[in-house]
mmCIF file of C-alpha atoms in Angstrom:
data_model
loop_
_atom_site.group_PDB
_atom_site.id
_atom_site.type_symbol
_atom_site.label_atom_id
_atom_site.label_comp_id
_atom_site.label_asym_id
_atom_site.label_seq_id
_atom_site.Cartn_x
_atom_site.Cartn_y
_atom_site.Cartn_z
ATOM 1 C CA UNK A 1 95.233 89.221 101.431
ATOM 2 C CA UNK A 2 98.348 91.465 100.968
ATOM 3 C CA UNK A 3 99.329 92.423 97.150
ATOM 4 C CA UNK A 4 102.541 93.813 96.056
ATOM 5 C CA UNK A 5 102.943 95.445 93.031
ATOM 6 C CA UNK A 6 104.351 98.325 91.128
ATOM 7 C CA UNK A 7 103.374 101.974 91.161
ATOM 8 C CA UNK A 8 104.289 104.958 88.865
ATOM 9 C CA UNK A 9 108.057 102.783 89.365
ATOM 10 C CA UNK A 10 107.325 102.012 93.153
ATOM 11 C CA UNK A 11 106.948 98.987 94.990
ATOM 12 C CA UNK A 12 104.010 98.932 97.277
ATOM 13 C CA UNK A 13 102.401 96.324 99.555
ATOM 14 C CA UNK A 14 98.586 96.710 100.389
ATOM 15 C CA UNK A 15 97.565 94.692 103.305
ATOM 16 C CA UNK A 16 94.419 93.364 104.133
ATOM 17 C CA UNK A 17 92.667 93.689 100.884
ATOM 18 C CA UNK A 18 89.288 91.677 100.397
ATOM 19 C CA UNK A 19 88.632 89.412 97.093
ATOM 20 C CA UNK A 20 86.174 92.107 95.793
ATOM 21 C CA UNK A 21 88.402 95.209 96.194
ATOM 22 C CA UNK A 22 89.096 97.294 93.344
ATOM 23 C CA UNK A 23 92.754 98.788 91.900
ATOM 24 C CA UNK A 24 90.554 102.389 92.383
ATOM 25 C CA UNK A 25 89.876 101.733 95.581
ATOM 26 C CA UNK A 26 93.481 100.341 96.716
ATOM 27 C CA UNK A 27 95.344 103.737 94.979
ATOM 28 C CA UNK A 28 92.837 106.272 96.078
ATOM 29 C CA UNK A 29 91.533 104.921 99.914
ATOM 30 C CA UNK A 30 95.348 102.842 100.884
ATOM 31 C CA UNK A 31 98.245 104.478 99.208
ATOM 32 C CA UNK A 32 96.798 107.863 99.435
ATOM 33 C CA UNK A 33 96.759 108.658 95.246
ATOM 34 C CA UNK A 34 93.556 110.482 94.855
ATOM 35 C CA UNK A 35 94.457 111.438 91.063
ATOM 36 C CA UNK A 36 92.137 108.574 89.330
ATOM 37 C CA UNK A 37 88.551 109.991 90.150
ATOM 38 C CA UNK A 38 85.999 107.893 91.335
ATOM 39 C CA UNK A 39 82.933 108.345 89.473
ATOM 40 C CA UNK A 40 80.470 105.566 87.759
ATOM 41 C CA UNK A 41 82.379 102.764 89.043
ATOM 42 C CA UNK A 42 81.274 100.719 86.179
ATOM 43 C CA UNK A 43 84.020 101.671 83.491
ATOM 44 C CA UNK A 44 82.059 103.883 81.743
ATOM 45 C CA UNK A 45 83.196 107.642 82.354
ATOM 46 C CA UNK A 46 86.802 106.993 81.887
ATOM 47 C CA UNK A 47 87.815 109.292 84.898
ATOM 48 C CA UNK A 48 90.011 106.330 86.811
ATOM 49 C CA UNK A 49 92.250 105.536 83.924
ATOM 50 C CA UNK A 50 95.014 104.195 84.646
ATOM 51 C CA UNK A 51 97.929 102.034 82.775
ATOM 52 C CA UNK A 52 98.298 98.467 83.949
ATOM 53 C CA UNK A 53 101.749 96.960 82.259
ATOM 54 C CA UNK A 54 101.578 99.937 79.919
ATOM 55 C CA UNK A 55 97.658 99.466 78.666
ATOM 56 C CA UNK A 56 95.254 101.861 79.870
ATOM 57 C CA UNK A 57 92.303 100.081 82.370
ATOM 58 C CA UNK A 58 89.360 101.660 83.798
ATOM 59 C CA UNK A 59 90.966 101.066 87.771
ATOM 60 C CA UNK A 60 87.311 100.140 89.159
ATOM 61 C CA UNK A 61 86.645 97.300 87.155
ATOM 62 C CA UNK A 62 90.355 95.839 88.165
ATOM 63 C CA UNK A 63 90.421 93.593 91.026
ATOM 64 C CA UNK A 64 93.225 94.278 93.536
ATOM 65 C CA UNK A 65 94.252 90.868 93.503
ATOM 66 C CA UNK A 66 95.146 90.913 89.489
ATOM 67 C CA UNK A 67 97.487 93.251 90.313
ATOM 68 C CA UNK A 68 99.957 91.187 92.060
ATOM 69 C CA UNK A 69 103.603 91.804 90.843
ATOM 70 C CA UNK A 70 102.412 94.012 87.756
ATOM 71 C CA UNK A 71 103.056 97.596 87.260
ATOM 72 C CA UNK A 72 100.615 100.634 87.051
ATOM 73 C CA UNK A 73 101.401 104.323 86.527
ATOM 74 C CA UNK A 74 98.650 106.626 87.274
ATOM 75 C CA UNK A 75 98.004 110.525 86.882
ATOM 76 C CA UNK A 76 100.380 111.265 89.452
ATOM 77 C CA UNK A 77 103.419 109.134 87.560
ATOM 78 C CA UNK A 78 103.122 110.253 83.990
ATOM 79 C CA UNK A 79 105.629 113.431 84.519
ATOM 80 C CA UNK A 80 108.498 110.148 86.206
ATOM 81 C CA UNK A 81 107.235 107.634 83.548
ATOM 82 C CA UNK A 82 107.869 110.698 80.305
ATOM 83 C CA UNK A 83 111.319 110.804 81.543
ATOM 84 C CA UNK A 84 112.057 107.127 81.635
ATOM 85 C CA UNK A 85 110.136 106.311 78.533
ATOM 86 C CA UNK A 86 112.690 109.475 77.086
ATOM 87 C CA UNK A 87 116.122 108.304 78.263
ATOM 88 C CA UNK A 88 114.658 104.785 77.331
ATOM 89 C CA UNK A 89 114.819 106.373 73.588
ATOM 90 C CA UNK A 90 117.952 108.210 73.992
ATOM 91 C CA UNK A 91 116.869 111.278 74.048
ATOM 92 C CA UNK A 92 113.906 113.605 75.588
ATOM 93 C CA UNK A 93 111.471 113.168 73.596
ATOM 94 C CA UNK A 94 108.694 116.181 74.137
ATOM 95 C CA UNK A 95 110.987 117.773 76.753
ATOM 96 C CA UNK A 96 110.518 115.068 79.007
ATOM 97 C CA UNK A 97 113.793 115.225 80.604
ATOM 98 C CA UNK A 98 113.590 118.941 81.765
ATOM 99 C CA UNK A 99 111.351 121.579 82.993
ATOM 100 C CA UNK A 100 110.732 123.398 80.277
ATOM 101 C CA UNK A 101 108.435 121.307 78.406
ATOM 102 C CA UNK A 102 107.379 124.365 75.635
ATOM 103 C CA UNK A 103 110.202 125.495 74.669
ATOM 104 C CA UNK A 104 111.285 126.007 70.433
ATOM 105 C CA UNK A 105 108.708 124.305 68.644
ATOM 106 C CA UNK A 106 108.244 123.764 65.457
ATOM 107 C CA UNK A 107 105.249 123.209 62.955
ATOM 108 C CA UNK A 108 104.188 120.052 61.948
ATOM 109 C CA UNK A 109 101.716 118.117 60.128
ATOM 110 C CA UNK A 110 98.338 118.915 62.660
ATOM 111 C CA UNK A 111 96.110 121.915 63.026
ATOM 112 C CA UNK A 112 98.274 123.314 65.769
ATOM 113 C CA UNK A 113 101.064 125.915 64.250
ATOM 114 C CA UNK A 114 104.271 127.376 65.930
ATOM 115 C CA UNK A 115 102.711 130.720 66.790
ATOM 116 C CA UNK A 116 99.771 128.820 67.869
ATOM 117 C CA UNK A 117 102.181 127.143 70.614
ATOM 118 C CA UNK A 118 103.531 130.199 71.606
ATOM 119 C CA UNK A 119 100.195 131.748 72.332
ATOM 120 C CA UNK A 120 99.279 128.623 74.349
ATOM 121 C CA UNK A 121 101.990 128.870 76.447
ATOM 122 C CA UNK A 122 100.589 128.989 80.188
ATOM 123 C CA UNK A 123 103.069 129.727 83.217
ATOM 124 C CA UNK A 124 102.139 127.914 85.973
ATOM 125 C CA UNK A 125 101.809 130.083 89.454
ATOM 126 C CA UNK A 126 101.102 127.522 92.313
ATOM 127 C CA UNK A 127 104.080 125.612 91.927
ATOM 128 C CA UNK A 128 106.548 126.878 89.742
ATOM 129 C CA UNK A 129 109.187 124.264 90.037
ATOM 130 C CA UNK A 130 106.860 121.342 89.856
ATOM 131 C CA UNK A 131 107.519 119.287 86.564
ATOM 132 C CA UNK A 132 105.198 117.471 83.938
ATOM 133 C CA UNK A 133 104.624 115.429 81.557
ATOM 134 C CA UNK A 134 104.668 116.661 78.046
ATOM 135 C CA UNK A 135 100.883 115.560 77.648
ATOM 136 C CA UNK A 136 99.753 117.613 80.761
ATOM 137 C CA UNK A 137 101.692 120.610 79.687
ATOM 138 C CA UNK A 138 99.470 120.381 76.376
ATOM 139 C CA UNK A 139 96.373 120.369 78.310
ATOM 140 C CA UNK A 140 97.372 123.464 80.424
ATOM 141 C CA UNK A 141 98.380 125.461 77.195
ATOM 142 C CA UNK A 142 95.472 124.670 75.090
ATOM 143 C CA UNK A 143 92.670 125.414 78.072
ATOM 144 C CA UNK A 144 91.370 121.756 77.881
ATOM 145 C CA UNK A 145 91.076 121.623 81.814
ATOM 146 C CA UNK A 146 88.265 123.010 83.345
ATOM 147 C CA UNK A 147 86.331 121.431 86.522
ATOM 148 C CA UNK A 148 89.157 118.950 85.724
ATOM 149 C CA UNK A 149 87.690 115.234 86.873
ATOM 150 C CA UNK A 150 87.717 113.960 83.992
ATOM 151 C CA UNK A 151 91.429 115.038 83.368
ATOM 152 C CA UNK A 152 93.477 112.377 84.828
ATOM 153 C CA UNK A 153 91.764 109.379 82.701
ATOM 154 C CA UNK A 154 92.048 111.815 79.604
ATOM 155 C CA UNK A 155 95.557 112.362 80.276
ATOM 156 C CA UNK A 156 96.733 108.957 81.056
ATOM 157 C CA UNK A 157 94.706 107.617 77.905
ATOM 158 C CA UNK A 158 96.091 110.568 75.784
ATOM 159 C CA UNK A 159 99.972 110.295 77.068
ATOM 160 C CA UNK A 160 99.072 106.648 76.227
ATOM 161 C CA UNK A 161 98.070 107.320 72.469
ATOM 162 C CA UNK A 162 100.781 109.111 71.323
ATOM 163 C CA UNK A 163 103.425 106.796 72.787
ATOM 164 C CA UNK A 164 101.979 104.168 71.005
ATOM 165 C CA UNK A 165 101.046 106.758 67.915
ATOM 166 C CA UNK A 166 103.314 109.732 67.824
ATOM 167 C CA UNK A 167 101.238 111.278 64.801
ATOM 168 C CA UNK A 168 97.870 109.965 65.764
ATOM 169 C CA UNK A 169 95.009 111.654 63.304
ATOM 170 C CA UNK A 170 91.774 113.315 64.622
ATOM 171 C CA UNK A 171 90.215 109.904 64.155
ATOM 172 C CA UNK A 172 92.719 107.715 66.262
ATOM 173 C CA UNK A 173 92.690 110.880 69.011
ATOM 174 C CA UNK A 174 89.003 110.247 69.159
ATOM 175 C CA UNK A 175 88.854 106.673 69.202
ATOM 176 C CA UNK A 176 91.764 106.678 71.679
ATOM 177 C CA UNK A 177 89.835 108.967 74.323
ATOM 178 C CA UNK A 178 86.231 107.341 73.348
ATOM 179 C CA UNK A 179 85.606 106.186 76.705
ATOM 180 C CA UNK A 180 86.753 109.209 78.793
ATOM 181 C CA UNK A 181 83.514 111.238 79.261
ATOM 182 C CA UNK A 182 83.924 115.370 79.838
ATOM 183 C CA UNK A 183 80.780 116.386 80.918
ATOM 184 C CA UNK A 184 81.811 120.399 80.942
ATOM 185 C CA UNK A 185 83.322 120.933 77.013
ATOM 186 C CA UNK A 186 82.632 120.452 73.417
ATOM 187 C CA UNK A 187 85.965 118.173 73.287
ATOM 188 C CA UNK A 188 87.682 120.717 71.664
ATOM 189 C CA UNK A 189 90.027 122.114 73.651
ATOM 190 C CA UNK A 190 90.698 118.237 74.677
ATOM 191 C CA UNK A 191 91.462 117.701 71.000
ATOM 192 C CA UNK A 192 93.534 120.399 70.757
ATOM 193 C CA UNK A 193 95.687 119.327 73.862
ATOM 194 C CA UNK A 194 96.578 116.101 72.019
ATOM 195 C CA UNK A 195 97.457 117.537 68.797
ATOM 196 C CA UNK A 196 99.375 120.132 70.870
ATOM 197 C CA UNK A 197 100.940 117.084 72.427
ATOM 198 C CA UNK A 198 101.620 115.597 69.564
ATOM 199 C CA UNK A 199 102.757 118.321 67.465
ATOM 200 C CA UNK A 200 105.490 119.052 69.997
ATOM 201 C CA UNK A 201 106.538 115.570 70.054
ATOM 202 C CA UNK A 202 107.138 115.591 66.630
ATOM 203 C CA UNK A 203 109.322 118.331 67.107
ATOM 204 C CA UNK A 204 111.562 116.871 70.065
ATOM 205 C CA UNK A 205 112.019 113.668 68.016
ATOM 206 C CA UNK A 206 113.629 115.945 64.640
ATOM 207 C CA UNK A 207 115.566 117.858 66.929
ATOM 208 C CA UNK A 208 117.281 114.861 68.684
ATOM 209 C CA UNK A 209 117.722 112.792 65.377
ATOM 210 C CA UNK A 210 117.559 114.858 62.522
ATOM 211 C CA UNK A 211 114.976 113.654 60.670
ATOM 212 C CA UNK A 212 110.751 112.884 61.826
ATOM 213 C CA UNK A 213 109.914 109.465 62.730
#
């Protein structure tokens, strides 16, 4: 059967899919987007997270066919879908709309301070001009990537979390990213990313409004 459906703001057409093919399987094996890791295939590691009309899905345990005329953004998207979600709001939101996603922060109400920003500041080297999402900036600055295939389901479920919570506590970040397994840290440094994240967020949105939301 051939599906058509959305992705990270796309349209694509997969042809010849069979009735037990998975979303994973369609984005990683057909249209060539290898970000969402293929790992327990039983929606229990977290590591092919993506967001199907805006909820975050474990991609293996979605059949290709419910996809049909819905959207999905995956790892590879969330840098586009930051930037559209901050013009959506009239403004940019976490530095979405530019490159410089670290730039004059403030503090706010998490563990993470201003000088603590600063000192997590990373400057990429492979590809300067690249572009991302506030969320994966975080995770750069705070060291919470390390053999990194887990990252892409804990990004999409944490850029995820503080759309829908922009001052999420330490008990919504953990109940957020419960089923995203990291089999190389202590979660800290994952934590951290997300209140980093967040914190910054917080920031953007007084600077473009005046007041904290």
């Amino acid at each position: 059967m051939r599906v058509t459906f959305t992705v990270n703001g796309r349209r694509h057409e997969a042809d010849d899919v069979w009735e037990g093919e998975s979303l994973l399987y369609v984005l990683r094996e057909r249209m060539g987007l290898p970000g969402s890791k293929n790992a327990c295939e039983q929606g229990e590691c977290g590591s092919c997270t993506v967001r199907l009309d805006g909820e975050p899905v474990c991609a293996c345990l979605v059949a290709a066919g419910q996809v049909e005329g819905r959207e999905v953004v995956t790892v590879e998207g969330l840098a586009d879908y930051a930037k559209a979600r901050a013009r959506a709001a009239g403004g940019c939101a976490s530095g979405a709309c530019g490159s410089d996603a670290t730039g004059g922060h403030a503090a706010a109400a998490h563990r993470t301070s201003a000088a603590a920003e600063q000192r997590w500041e990373a400057k990429p080297t492979q590809d300067a001009g690249a572009e991302l999402a506030p969320v994966q900036q975080a995770f750069i600055d705070a060291g919470a990537v390390q053999c990194g295939f887990c990252t892409p389901g804990l990004l999409v479920a944490a850029d995820e979390l503080i759309e829908r919570n922009p001052q999420p506590s330490d008990a919504d970040i953990r109940e957020a990213l419960s089923g995203n397994l990291c089999r190389c840290t202590g979660y800290e440094k994952i934590l951290d990313a997300v209140r980093l994240a967040a914190a910054r967020g917080d920031h953007a949105t007084t600077a473009t409004t005046g007041k904290a939301v």
